[in-house]
Coordinates of C-alpha atoms and ligand atoms in Angstrom, one line a residue:
X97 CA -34.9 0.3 -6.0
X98 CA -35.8 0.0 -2.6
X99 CA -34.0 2.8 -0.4
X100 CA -33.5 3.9 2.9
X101 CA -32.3 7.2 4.9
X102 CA -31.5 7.1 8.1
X103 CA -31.0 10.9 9.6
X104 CA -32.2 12.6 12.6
X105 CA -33.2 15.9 10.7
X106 CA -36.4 15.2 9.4
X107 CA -36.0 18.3 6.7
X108 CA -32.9 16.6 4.9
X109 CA -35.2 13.1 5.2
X110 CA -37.9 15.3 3.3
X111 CA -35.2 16.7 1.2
X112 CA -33.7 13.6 0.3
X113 CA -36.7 11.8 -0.7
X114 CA -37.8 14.8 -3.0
X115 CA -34.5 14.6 -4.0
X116 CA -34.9 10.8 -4.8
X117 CA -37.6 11.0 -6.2
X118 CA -37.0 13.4 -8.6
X119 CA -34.6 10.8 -10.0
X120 CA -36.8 8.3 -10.3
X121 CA -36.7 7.0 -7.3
X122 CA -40.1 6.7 -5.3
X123 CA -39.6 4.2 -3.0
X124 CA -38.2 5.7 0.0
X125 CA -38.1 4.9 3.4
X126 CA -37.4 7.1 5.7
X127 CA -36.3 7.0 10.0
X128 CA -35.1 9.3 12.5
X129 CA -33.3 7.2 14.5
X130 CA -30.7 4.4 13.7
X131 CA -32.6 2.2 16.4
X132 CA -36.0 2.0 13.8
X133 CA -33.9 1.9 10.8
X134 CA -32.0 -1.7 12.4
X135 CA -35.3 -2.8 13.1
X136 CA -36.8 -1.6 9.5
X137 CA -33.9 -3.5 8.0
X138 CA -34.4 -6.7 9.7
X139 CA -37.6 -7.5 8.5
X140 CA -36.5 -6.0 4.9
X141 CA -32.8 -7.4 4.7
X142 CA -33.3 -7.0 0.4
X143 CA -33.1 -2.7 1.3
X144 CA -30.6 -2.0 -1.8
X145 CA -29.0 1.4 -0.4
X146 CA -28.7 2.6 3.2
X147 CA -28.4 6.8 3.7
X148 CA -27.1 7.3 6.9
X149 CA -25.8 10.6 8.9
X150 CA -22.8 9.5 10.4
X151 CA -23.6 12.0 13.7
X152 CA -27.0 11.3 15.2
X153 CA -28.4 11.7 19.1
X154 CA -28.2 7.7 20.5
X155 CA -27.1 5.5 17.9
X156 CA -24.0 7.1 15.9
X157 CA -23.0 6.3 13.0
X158 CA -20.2 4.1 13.7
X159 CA -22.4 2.2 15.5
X160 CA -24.5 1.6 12.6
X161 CA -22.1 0.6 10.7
X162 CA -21.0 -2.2 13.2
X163 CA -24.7 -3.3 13.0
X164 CA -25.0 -3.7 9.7
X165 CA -21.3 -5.4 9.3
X166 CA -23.2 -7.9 12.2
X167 CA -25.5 -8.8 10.2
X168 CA -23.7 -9.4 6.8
X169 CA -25.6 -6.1 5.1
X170 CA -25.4 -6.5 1.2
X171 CA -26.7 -3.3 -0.2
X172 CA -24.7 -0.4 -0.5
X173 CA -23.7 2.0 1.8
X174 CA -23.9 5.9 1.5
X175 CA -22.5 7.9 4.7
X176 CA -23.4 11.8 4.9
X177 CA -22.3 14.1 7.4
X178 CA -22.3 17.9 7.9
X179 CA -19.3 17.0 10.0
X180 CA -15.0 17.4 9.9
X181 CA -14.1 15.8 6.4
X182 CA -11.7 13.9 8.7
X183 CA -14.1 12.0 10.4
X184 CA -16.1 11.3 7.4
X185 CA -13.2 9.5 5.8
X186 CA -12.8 7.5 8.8
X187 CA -16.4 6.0 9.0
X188 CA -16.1 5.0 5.6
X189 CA -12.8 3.4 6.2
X190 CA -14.2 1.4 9.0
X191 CA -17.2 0.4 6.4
X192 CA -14.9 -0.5 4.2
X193 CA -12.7 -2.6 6.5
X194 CA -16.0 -4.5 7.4
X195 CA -16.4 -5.1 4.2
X196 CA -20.1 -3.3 3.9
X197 CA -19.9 -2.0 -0.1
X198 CA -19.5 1.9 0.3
X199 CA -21.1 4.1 -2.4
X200 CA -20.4 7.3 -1.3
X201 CA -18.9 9.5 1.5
X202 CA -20.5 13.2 1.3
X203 CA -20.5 16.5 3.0
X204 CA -23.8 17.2 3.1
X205 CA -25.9 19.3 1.1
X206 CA -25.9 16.2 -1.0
X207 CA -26.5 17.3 -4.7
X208 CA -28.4 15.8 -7.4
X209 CA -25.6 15.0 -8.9
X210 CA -23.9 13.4 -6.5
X211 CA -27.1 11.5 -6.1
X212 CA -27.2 10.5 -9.6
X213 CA -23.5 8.9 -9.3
X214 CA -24.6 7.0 -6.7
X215 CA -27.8 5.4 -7.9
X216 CA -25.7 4.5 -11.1
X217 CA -22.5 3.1 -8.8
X218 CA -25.0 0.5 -7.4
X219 CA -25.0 -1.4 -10.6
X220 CA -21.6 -2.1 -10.3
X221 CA -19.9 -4.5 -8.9
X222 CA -18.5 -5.6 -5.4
X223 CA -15.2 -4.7 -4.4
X224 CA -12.8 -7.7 -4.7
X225 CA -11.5 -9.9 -1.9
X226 CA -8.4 -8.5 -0.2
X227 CA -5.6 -10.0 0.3
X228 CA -5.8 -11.0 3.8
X229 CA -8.8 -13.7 2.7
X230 CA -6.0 -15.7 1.1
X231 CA -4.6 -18.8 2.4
X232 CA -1.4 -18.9 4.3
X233 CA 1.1 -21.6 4.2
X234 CA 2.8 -23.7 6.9
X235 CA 5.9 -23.7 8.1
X236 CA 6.6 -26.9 6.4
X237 CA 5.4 -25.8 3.0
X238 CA 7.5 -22.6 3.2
X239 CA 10.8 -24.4 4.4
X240 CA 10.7 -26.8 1.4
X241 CA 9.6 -23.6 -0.8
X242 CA 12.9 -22.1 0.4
X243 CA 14.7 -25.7 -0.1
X244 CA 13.5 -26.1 -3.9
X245 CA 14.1 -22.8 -5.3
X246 CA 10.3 -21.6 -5.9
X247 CA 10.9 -18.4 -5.1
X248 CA 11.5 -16.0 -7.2
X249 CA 11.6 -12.3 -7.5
X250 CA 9.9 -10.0 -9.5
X251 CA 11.1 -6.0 -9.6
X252 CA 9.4 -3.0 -9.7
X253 CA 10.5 -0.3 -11.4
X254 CA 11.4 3.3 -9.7
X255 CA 12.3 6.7 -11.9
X256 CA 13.6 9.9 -11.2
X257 CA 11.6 12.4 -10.9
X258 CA 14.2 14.8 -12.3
X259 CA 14.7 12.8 -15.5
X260 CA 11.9 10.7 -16.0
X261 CA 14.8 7.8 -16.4
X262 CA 14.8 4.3 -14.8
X263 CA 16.9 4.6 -11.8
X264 CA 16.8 1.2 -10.1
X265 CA 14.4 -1.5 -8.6
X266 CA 12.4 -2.8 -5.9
X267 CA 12.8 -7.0 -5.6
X268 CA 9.3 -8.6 -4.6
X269 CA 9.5 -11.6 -3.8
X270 CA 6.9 -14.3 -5.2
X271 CA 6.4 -17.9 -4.6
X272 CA 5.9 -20.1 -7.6
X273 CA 3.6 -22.7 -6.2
X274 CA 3.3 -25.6 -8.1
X275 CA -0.4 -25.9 -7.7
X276 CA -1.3 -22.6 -6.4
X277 CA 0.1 -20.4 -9.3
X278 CA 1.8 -17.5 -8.2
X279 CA 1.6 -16.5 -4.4
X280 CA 2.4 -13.1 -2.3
X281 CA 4.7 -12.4 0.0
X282 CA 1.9 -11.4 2.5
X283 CA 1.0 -15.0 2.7
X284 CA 4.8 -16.6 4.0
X285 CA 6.9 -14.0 5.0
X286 CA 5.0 -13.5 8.5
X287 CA 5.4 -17.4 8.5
X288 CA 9.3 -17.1 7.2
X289 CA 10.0 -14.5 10.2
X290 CA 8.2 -16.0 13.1
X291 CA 10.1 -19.6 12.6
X292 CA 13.8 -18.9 12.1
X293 CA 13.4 -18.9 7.8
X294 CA 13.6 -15.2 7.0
X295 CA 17.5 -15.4 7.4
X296 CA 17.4 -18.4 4.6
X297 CA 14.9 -16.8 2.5
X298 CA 16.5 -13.3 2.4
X299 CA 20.1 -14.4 1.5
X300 CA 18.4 -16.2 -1.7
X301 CA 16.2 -13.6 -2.4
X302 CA 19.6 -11.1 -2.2
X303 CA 21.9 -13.5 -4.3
X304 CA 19.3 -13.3 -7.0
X305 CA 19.0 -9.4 -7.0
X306 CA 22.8 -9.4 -7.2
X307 CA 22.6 -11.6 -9.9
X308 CA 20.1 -10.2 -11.7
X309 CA 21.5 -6.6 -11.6
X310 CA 25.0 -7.8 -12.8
X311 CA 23.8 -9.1 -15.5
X312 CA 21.6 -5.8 -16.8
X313 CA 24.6 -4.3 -16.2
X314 CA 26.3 -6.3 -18.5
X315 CA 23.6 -5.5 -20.9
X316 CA 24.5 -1.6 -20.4
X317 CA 21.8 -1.1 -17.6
X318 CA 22.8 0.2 -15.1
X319 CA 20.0 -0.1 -12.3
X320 CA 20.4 -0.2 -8.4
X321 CA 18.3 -3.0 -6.5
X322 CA 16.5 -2.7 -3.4
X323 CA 15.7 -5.7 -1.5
X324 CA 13.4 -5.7 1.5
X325 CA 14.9 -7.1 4.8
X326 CA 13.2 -7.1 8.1
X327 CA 15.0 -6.5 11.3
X328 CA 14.6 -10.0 12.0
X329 CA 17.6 -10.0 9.5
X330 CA 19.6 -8.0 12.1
X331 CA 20.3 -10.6 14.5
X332 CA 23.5 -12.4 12.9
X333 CA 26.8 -10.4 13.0
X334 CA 28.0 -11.8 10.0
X335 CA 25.3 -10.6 7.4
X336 CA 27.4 -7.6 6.5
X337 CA 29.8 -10.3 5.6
X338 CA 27.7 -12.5 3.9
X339 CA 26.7 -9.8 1.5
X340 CA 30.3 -8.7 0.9
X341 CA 31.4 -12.0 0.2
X342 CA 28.2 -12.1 -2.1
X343 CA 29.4 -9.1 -4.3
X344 CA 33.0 -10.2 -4.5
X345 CA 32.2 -13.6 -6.3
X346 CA 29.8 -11.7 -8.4
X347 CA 32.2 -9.0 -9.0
X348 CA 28.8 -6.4 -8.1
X349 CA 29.6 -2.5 -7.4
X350 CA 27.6 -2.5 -3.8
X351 CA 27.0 1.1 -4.2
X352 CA 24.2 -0.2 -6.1
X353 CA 22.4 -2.1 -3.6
X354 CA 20.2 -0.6 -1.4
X355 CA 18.7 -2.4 1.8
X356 CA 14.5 -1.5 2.6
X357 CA 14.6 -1.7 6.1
X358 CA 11.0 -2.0 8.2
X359 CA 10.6 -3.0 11.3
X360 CA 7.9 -5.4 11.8
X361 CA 8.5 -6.8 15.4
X362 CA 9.7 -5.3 17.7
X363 CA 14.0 -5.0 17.9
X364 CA 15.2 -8.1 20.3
X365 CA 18.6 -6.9 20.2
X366 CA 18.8 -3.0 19.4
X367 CA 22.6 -3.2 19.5
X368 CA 23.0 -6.0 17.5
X369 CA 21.0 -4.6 14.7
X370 CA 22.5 -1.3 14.9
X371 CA 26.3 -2.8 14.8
X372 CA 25.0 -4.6 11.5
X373 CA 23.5 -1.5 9.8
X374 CA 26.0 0.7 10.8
X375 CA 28.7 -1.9 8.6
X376 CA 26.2 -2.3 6.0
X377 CA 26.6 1.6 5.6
X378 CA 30.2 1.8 6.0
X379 CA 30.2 -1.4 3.1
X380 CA 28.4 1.9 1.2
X381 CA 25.4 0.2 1.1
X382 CA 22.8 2.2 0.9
X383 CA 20.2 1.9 4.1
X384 CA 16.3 2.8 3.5
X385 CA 13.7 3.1 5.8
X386 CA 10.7 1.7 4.0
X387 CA 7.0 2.7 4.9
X388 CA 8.4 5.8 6.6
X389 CA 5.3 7.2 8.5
X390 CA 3.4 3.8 9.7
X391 CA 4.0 0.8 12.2
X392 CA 7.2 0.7 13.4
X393 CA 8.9 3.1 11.0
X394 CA 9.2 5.9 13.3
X395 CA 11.3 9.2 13.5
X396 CA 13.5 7.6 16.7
X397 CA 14.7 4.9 14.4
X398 CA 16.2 8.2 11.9
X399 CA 17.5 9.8 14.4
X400 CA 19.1 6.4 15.6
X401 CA 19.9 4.6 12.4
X402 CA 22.3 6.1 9.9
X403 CA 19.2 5.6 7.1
X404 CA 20.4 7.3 3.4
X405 CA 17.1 7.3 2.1
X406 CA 13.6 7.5 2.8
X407 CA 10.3 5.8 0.9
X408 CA 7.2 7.3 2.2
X409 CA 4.4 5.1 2.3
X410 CA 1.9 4.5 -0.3
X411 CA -0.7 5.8 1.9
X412 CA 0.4 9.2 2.1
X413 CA 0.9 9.3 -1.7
X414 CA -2.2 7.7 -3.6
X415 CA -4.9 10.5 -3.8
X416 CA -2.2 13.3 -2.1
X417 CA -3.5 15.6 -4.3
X418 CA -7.3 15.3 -2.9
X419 CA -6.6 14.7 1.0
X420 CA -5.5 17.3 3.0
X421 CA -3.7 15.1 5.9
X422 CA -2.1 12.9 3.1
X423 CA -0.4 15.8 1.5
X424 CA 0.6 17.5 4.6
X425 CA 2.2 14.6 6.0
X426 CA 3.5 13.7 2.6
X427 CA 5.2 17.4 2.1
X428 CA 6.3 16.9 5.4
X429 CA 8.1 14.0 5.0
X430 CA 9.9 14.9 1.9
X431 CA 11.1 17.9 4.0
X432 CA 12.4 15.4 6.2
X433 CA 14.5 13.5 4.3
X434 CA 15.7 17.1 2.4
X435 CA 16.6 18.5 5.8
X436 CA 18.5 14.9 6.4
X437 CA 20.6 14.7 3.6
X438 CA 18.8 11.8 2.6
X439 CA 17.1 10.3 -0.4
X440 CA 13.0 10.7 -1.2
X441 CA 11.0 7.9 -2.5
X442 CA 7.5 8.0 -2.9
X443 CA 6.0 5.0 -3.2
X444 CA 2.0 4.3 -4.4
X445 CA 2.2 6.4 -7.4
X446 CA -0.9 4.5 -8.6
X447 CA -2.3 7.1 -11.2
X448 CA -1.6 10.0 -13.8
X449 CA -2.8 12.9 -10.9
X450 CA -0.7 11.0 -8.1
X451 CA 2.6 11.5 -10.8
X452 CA 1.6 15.0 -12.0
X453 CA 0.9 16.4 -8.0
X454 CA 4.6 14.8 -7.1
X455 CA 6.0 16.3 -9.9
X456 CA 4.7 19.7 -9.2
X457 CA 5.8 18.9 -5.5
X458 CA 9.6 19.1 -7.3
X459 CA 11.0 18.2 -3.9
X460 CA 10.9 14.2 -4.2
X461 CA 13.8 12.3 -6.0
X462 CA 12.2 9.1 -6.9
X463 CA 8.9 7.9 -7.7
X464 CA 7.6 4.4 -7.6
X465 CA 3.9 2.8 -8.1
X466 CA 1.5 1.1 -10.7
X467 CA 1.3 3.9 -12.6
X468 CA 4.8 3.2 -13.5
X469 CA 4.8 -0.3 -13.8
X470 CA 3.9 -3.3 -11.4
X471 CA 6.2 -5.9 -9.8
X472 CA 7.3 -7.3 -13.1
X473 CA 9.5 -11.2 -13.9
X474 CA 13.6 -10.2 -14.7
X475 CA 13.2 -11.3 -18.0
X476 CA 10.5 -8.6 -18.9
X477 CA 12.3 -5.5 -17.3
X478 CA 14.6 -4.7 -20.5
X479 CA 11.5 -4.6 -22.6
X480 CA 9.6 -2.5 -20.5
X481 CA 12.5 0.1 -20.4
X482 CA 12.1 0.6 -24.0
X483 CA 8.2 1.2 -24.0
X484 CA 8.8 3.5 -20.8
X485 CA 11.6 5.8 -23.1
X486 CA 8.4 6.3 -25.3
X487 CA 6.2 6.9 -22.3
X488 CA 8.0 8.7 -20.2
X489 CA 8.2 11.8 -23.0
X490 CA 4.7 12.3 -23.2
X491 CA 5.0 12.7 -19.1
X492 CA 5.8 16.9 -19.6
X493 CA 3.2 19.2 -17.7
Ligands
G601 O1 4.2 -6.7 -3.8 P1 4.1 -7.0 -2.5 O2 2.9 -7.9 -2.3 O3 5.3 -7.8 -3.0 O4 4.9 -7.1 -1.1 C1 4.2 -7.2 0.1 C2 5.1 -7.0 1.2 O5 6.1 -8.1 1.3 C3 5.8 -5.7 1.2 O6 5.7 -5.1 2.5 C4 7.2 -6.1 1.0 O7 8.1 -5.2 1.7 C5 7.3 -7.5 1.6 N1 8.4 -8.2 0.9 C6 8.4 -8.5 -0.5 N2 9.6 -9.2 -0.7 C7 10.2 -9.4 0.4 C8 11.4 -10.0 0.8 O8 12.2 -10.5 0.0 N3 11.8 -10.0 2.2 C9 11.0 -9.4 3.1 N4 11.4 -9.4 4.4 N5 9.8 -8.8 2.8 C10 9.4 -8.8 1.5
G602 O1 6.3 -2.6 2.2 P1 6.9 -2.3 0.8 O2 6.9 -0.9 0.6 O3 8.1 -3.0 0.6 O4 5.8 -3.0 -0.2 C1 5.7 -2.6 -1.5 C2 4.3 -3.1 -1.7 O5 3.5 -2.1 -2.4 C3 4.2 -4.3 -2.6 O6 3.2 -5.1 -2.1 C4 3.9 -3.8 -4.0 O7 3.3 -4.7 -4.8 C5 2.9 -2.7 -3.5 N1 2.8 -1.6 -4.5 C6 3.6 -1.2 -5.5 N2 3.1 -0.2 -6.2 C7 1.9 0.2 -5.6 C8 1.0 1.2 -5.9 O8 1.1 2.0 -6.8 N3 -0.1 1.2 -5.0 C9 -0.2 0.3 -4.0 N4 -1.3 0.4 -3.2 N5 0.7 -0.6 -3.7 C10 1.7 -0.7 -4.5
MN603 MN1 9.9 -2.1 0.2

């Protein structure tokens, strides 16, 4: 394999190589500075993995990792520092948002076996595409989307942390395209809000979650429904109305509905939206503030709006259990809400140690993620219940 290490300490570029080659690895190059090691890798673009000390005299590591995104770097990427964890993390995110294929973060001493993980993580393969690469639709496309009824909503799951039971859901709203398959809301609602449709598409997507949950009630479960609204939304007086209205022809208990709130623009109209939300409450609708620590979702808006419940971000949840800052601001934040009389959700509970560190946490009330279940059609959720009842047993400490 044809390596390189990049560090301005020429013992851990001896050490490393010895290290290296110990493993089989002989083919080392070796610089000092991240000036020769830009110019080493332009004539030898095919270098498979790049060592590189993120805190070097000239060019830094950040830097670096710039260059290399300049010039469409395909080998992997290991980043070492003797540095604050914290900054660490934060080269390799930048790495990763560049899209350079990180093996490995590491304090250094670097050990053999961390070595040995990394040589073998090479052989596997790139990360997928996000999200963002995918195509997004015109307002045209997602009027008549709107118009012709291909939208529909799928639900996640959430559960009580208490019980383990199946408390309610989250609707997700998806976009059955005829030709494109099945398509994300990241792809139309930015679309939807910035062109006068979000009002259209949330009343449908909220007259199907009404509908939906009335009739799993009729089927004996008895399941709240979240659905997402922007404060967009929060410009007409009348939605309170709208959603009352909704529930009396239904004959829906609105104590069941919950409203994710996040603000994704800026508020045009503070007042406006805080006359609506304020009715919404008093309608005993319960009010959420969803992402609670990023964007927009800020501590002014809970001491302003009269929120009931909380949902901490994803990001402060997946891998809690191993990053200092996430936990702190997690704990935090579930202290928050406790102190606020309001509800905890944690959403992002993507594993079996994300579940098991909440649990131990024994101060959130609800927990949502893919370790529970994904965004899943209406039709599927009453089987899933039953295989969760099984699962949800073998979930003891
Ligand atoms: O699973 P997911 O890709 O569904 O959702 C991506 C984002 O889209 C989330 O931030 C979610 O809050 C948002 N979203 C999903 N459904 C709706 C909806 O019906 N209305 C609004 N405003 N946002 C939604
Ligand atoms: O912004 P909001 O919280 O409404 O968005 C929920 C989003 O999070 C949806 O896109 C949903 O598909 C996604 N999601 C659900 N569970 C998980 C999870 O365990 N991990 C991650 N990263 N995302 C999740
Ligand atoms: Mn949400």
């Amino acid at each position: 394999m044809n390596i390189l290490v990049i560090d301005d300490d020429a013992f851990v570029l001896k050490l490393l190589k010895l290290q290296l080659a110990n493993l089989g690895q002989p083919e080392v190059m070796t610089c000092e500075s991240a000036n020769d090691a830009l110019e080493a890798l332009a004539d030898r673009q095919q270098m498979e993995i790049v060592f590189c000390d993120i805190q070097m005299p000239g060019m830094d590591g950040v830097e670096l990792v710039r260059h290399l995104a300049h010039m469409e770097f395909q080998g992997g990427l290991v980043l070492m520092s003797g540095e604050d964890e914290r900054i660490l993390s934060t080269v390799q995110y930048l790495a990763q948002a560049h899209r350079l294929k990180v093996l490995g973060a590491l304090q250094k001493p670097i050990t053999p076996v961390q070595l040995r993980g990394i040589l073998q993580g090479q052989a596997s393969p790139a990360a997928k595409p996000r999200r963002a690469d995918r195509k997004i639709y015109s307002v045209e496309a997602v009027a008549s989307a709107i118009e012709n009824g291909e939208l529909i909503n799928y639900y996640q799951p959430k559960v009580s942390m208490c019980s383990r039971e199946v408390v309610g859901v989250e609707a997700l709203v998806r976009w059955q395209h005829p030709y494109d398959g099945l398509v994300f809301p990241d792809q139309f609602i930015s679309t939807a809000e910035q062109n006068g449709l979000i009002d259209d598409l949330t009343r449908l997507v909220l007259l199907n979650a009404l509908r939906h949950c009335r009739d799993w009630q009729a089927s004996q479960l008895r399941l709240s429904v979240a659905v997402n609204i922007s404060m967009s939304n929060l410009v007409s007086l009348d939605f309170p109305d709208f959603i009352v209205k909704a529930a009396q022809d239904l004959d829906f208990d609105l104590s069941l509905l919950i409203l994710e709130v996040t603000e994704s623009q800026l508020m045009q109209n503070p007042l406006t939206a805080l006359d609506i939300l304020t009715r919404l409450r008093l309608k005993n609708i319960t009010l959420s503030i969803d992402d609670f620590g990023t964007g927009h979702s800020t501590l002014t808006q809970l001491r302003d709006i009269p929120f009931n419940e909380l949902k901490v971000d994803s990001g402060f949840v997946h891998d809690a259990g191993d990053n200092a800052s996430c936990r702190a601001i997690l704990e935090a934040s579930l202290d928050l809400a406790r102190r606020l009389g309001m509800k905890s959700v944690a959403e992002g509970v993507e594993n079996l140690a994300d579940w098991h560190f909440l649990s131990r946490l024994a101060c959130c009330d609800v927990a949502q993620g893919y370790f529970i279940a994904k965004p899943m059609p209406a039709q599927t959720l009453p089987s899933w219940i039953q295989e969760w009842q099984v699962r949800r047993t073998g979930l003891t400490e």
